[in-house]
Short mmCIF file of C-alpha atoms in Angstrom, two decimals:
data_model
loop_
_atom_site.label_atom_id
_atom_site.label_comp_id
_atom_site.label_asym_id
_atom_site.label_seq_id
_atom_site.Cartn_x
_atom_site.Cartn_y
_atom_site.Cartn_z
CA MET X 7 0.06 -0.04 -0.10
CA ALA X 8 2.79 2.48 0.93
CA GLN X 9 4.53 1.71 -2.41
CA LEU X 10 1.24 2.41 -4.25
CA GLN X 11 0.68 5.73 -2.39
CA SER X 12 4.45 6.70 -3.06
CA ALA X 13 3.88 6.00 -6.76
CA GLY X 14 0.70 8.10 -6.73
CA ASN X 15 2.51 10.85 -5.16
CA LEU X 16 5.23 10.90 -7.67
CA ILE X 17 2.66 11.33 -10.35
CA ALA X 18 0.45 13.93 -8.45
CA PHE X 19 3.33 16.10 -7.07
CA PRO X 20 4.73 17.31 -10.41
CA ARG X 21 1.25 18.18 -11.81
CA ALA X 22 0.25 20.10 -8.63
CA ASP X 23 3.70 21.91 -8.71
CA LEU X 24 3.26 22.68 -12.47
CA ARG X 25 -0.10 24.11 -11.86
CA HIS X 26 1.16 26.19 -9.03
CA LEU X 27 4.17 27.63 -10.90
CA LEU X 28 2.13 28.42 -14.00
CA GLY X 29 -0.64 30.04 -12.02
CA ALA X 30 1.94 32.47 -10.58
CA ALA X 31 3.25 33.04 -13.99
CA MET X 32 -0.20 33.83 -15.52
CA ARG X 33 -1.09 36.12 -12.47
CA ARG X 34 2.40 37.92 -12.78
CA HIS X 35 1.76 38.70 -16.69
CA ARG X 36 -1.86 39.49 -16.06
CA LEU X 37 -3.37 37.25 -18.67
CA PRO X 38 -7.17 37.39 -19.26
CA GLU X 39 -8.46 34.76 -16.71
CA ASP X 40 -9.97 32.29 -19.43
CA LEU X 41 -6.71 32.28 -21.42
CA GLY X 42 -4.61 31.73 -18.44
CA GLN X 43 -6.59 28.90 -17.06
CA ALA X 44 -6.74 27.30 -20.53
CA LEU X 45 -2.88 27.35 -20.78
CA ILE X 46 -2.50 25.85 -17.34
CA ARG X 47 -4.97 22.94 -18.31
CA GLU X 48 -3.21 22.26 -21.48
CA ALA X 49 0.15 22.42 -20.03
CA ALA X 50 -0.97 19.97 -17.28
CA ASP X 51 -1.15 17.30 -20.30
CA PHE X 52 2.64 17.44 -20.24
CA ALA X 53 3.09 17.31 -16.43
CA ASP X 54 5.82 14.57 -16.72
CA VAL X 55 8.23 17.04 -18.21
CA ARG X 56 9.93 20.31 -16.87
CA THR X 57 7.65 23.24 -16.44
CA ASP X 58 9.32 25.20 -19.30
CA MET X 59 8.73 22.28 -21.70
CA ALA X 60 5.13 21.81 -20.65
CA LEU X 61 4.38 25.39 -21.17
CA THR X 62 6.17 25.46 -24.54
CA SER X 63 4.11 22.48 -25.62
CA ALA X 64 0.84 24.23 -24.56
CA LEU X 65 1.86 27.33 -26.48
CA ALA X 66 3.02 25.47 -29.51
CA ARG X 67 -0.60 24.05 -29.77
CA ARG X 68 -1.92 27.60 -29.97
CA MET X 69 0.63 29.65 -31.69
CA ALA X 70 0.69 29.96 -35.44
CA LEU X 71 3.72 31.56 -36.98
CA ALA X 72 3.52 33.40 -40.26
CA PRO X 73 6.40 35.84 -40.93
CA ILE X 74 5.85 38.36 -43.79
CA ASP X 75 7.33 37.12 -47.15
CA PHE X 76 9.09 40.26 -47.95
CA GLU X 77 10.00 39.06 -51.49
CA LYS X 78 6.37 38.32 -52.41
CA ALA X 79 4.22 40.80 -50.47
CA ARG X 80 2.54 43.54 -52.60
CA GLY X 81 0.35 45.63 -50.28
CA ILE X 82 0.33 45.51 -46.47
CA LEU X 83 -2.15 47.56 -44.58
CA LEU X 84 -1.18 48.03 -40.95
CA VAL X 85 -4.21 48.70 -38.52
CA GLY X 86 -3.95 49.17 -34.79
CA PRO X 87 -4.90 51.46 -31.87
CA ALA X 88 -3.31 54.93 -31.67
CA GLY X 89 0.30 54.73 -30.23
CA ALA X 90 0.67 50.86 -31.11
CA GLY X 91 3.74 51.81 -33.28
CA LYS X 92 2.49 51.35 -36.67
CA SER X 93 4.83 54.02 -38.22
CA ALA X 94 7.88 52.22 -36.57
CA VAL X 95 6.69 48.78 -38.03
CA ALA X 96 6.20 50.45 -41.46
CA ALA X 97 9.91 51.47 -41.36
CA LYS X 98 10.99 48.14 -40.26
CA ILE X 99 9.18 46.48 -43.11
CA GLN X 100 10.90 48.91 -45.41
CA TYR X 101 14.23 48.13 -44.01
CA ALA X 102 13.77 44.34 -44.06
CA ALA X 103 12.30 44.39 -47.66
CA ALA X 104 15.28 46.54 -48.83
CA LEU X 105 17.60 43.66 -47.61
CA THR X 106 15.88 41.38 -50.06
CA GLY X 107 16.12 43.90 -52.98
CA ARG X 108 12.54 45.12 -52.78
CA LYS X 109 11.59 48.84 -53.19
CA THR X 110 8.94 49.93 -50.56
CA GLU X 111 6.60 52.78 -50.61
CA LEU X 112 5.21 53.93 -47.23
CA THR X 113 1.80 55.75 -47.49
CA ARG X 114 -1.25 56.59 -45.87
CA ALA X 115 -4.12 54.09 -46.12
CA ASP X 116 -6.51 56.09 -48.38
CA GLY X 117 -3.81 57.04 -51.06
CA GLY X 118 -2.26 53.37 -51.11
CA LEU X 119 -5.63 51.59 -51.19
CA ALA X 120 -6.75 53.79 -54.14
CA LEU X 121 -3.98 52.40 -56.23
CA PHE X 122 -5.07 48.84 -55.53
CA ARG X 123 -8.49 49.58 -56.14
CA THR X 124 -7.89 51.03 -59.54
CA ARG X 125 -5.12 48.27 -60.08
CA THR X 126 -2.59 51.04 -60.87
CA SER X 127 -0.14 49.93 -58.05
CA ALA X 128 3.17 48.88 -59.49
CA PRO X 129 3.55 45.11 -59.14
CA GLU X 130 7.24 45.22 -58.39
CA LEU X 131 6.69 47.58 -55.45
CA LEU X 132 5.75 46.78 -51.84
CA THR X 133 3.26 49.28 -50.62
CA VAL X 134 3.01 49.62 -47.01
CA MET X 135 0.04 51.63 -45.80
CA GLU X 136 -0.86 52.97 -42.50
CA ALA X 137 -4.45 53.34 -41.29
CA ASP X 138 -5.44 56.08 -38.83
CA GLY X 139 -5.25 54.82 -35.29
CA PHE X 140 -8.49 54.34 -33.29
CA ASN X 141 -9.59 54.24 -29.64
CA PRO X 142 -9.63 50.64 -28.55
CA LEU X 143 -12.69 51.33 -26.45
CA ASN X 144 -14.66 52.64 -29.54
CA SER X 145 -16.80 49.54 -30.51
CA ARG X 146 -17.58 51.08 -33.93
CA ALA X 147 -13.86 51.26 -35.02
CA ALA X 148 -13.99 47.65 -36.02
CA SER X 149 -16.75 48.04 -38.59
CA ALA X 150 -15.20 51.17 -39.92
CA PHE X 151 -11.88 49.41 -40.62
CA SER X 152 -13.18 45.97 -41.55
CA ALA X 153 -13.50 46.67 -45.18
CA LEU X 154 -10.26 48.37 -45.70
CA GLY X 155 -8.33 45.21 -46.57
CA ASP X 156 -11.01 43.57 -48.75
CA ILE X 157 -9.05 44.70 -51.92
CA GLY X 158 -6.91 42.38 -54.15
CA GLY X 159 -3.17 42.40 -53.36
CA VAL X 160 -3.63 43.82 -49.90
CA GLU X 161 -3.30 42.14 -46.50
CA THR X 162 -4.36 43.77 -43.32
CA ILE X 163 -2.01 43.07 -40.51
CA GLY X 164 -2.86 44.08 -36.84
CA VAL X 165 -0.29 46.14 -34.93
CA VAL X 166 -0.77 45.93 -31.14
CA SER X 167 1.55 47.10 -28.26
CA ALA X 168 2.85 44.69 -25.55
CA MET X 169 2.37 47.42 -23.15
CA SER X 170 -1.48 47.60 -23.53
CA ASP X 171 -4.19 45.91 -21.50
CA ALA X 172 -4.46 42.24 -22.23
CA GLU X 173 -8.22 42.21 -22.24
CA ASP X 174 -8.46 45.10 -24.54
CA ILE X 175 -5.90 43.40 -26.87
CA SER X 176 -7.76 40.17 -26.85
CA ASP X 177 -11.07 42.20 -27.71
CA ILE X 178 -9.32 44.03 -30.55
CA VAL X 179 -7.88 41.03 -32.23
CA SER X 180 -11.32 39.33 -32.06
CA ALA X 181 -13.38 42.22 -33.12
CA PHE X 182 -11.16 43.08 -36.05
CA ARG X 183 -10.55 39.48 -37.11
CA PHE X 184 -6.93 40.08 -37.72
CA ARG X 185 -5.46 37.03 -39.66
CA ARG X 186 -1.91 38.26 -38.62
CA VAL X 187 -0.41 40.40 -35.84
CA ILE X 188 2.84 42.18 -35.20
CA VAL X 189 3.33 42.94 -31.54
CA THR X 190 5.55 45.95 -30.67
CA ASN X 191 7.32 47.25 -27.46
CA MET X 192 8.27 43.79 -26.38
CA ASP X 193 11.41 45.48 -24.80
CA ARG X 194 9.33 48.08 -22.88
CA THR X 195 7.25 45.81 -20.61
CA ARG X 196 7.93 42.86 -18.09
CA ARG X 197 4.28 41.71 -18.38
CA LEU X 198 3.53 39.60 -21.44
CA GLY X 199 -0.28 39.38 -20.96
CA ALA X 200 -0.83 41.73 -23.78
CA ALA X 201 1.50 40.01 -26.21
CA LEU X 202 -0.05 36.63 -25.33
CA ALA X 203 -3.46 37.73 -25.61
CA ALA X 204 -2.56 38.97 -29.25
CA ILE X 205 -0.77 35.93 -30.23
CA LEU X 206 -3.30 33.37 -28.71
CA SER X 207 -6.63 34.97 -29.82
CA GLY X 208 -6.76 33.42 -33.19
CA ALA X 209 -4.40 35.52 -35.36
CA ARG X 210 -1.23 34.17 -36.66
CA LEU X 211 1.92 35.84 -35.38
CA ALA X 212 3.99 37.67 -38.00
CA HIS X 213 6.76 39.29 -35.95
CA VAL X 214 7.49 40.92 -32.63
CA THR X 215 9.67 44.17 -32.13
CA TYR X 216 12.13 44.85 -29.44
CA GLY X 217 13.14 48.33 -30.44
CA PRO X 218 12.07 51.35 -32.17
CA ARG X 219 14.74 51.84 -34.94
CA PRO X 220 14.26 50.27 -38.31
CA GLU X 221 17.47 48.31 -38.04
CA ASP X 222 16.19 46.79 -34.74
CA GLY X 223 14.32 44.53 -37.03
CA LEU X 224 11.21 42.27 -37.05
CA GLU X 225 11.80 39.37 -34.91
CA MET X 226 10.37 36.00 -34.61
CA LEU X 227 9.13 34.48 -31.46
CA GLU X 228 9.07 30.63 -31.09
CA PRO X 229 7.06 28.91 -28.31
CA GLY X 230 10.12 27.93 -26.44
CA MET X 231 11.40 31.51 -26.34
CA LEU X 232 8.10 32.82 -25.19
CA ALA X 233 7.83 30.24 -22.57
CA ALA X 234 11.34 30.93 -21.19
CA GLN X 235 10.51 34.77 -20.98
CA MET X 236 7.29 34.08 -19.24
CA LEU X 237 8.87 31.90 -16.53
CA GLU X 238 12.07 34.08 -16.27
CA ILE X 239 10.13 37.18 -15.77
CA ALA X 240 7.56 35.70 -13.43
CA ALA X 241 10.61 34.22 -11.25
CA HIS X 242 11.82 37.87 -10.39
#
């Protein structure tokens, strides 16, 4: 009997410890409650491995990575709340595209979209358009912006800041039905709730940014790296 109880404890203790550690991390990063609990439940499926590996596996189930193809993209419409960093992202896209030999034009949404509507945009040119910022509390903003990207050759990419409120970001990604997102200001916050809400709310992750300059680049964020950042920051 003692042996059975001991064996049972060996199974139960890692799972309880994992839930405790991940629960603390979710609270520290201020994830939306439903999302945090879902990640803990899914990580518990991998309770026989280290906490970081369990969290990595749970994140990998939900994260979809889709970096921008700078050689093939024709029109990119950046949409996001005021102050999210759309202009900085546009400059980074231009810098990254130049490294592949592409010429890029940065323009406002109305002028750039008019070229695609009339099919007069230069096919060899990458046109990066910046939509006007909006107040994330304005529920009518989604309907106002929803039709902007329904034009051939143009993809709408959401731009959100890691410094924002996680619940607001989750609502924005859902309301705007972003297919891809770029998360900015990853270097300016120790709480990753907003970034996680953006990445795990149904949109694919194109890139994250860690600095404001064009040469700082558009980075990729793998599940293992994100898990390590969550647990490292939560431990301090």
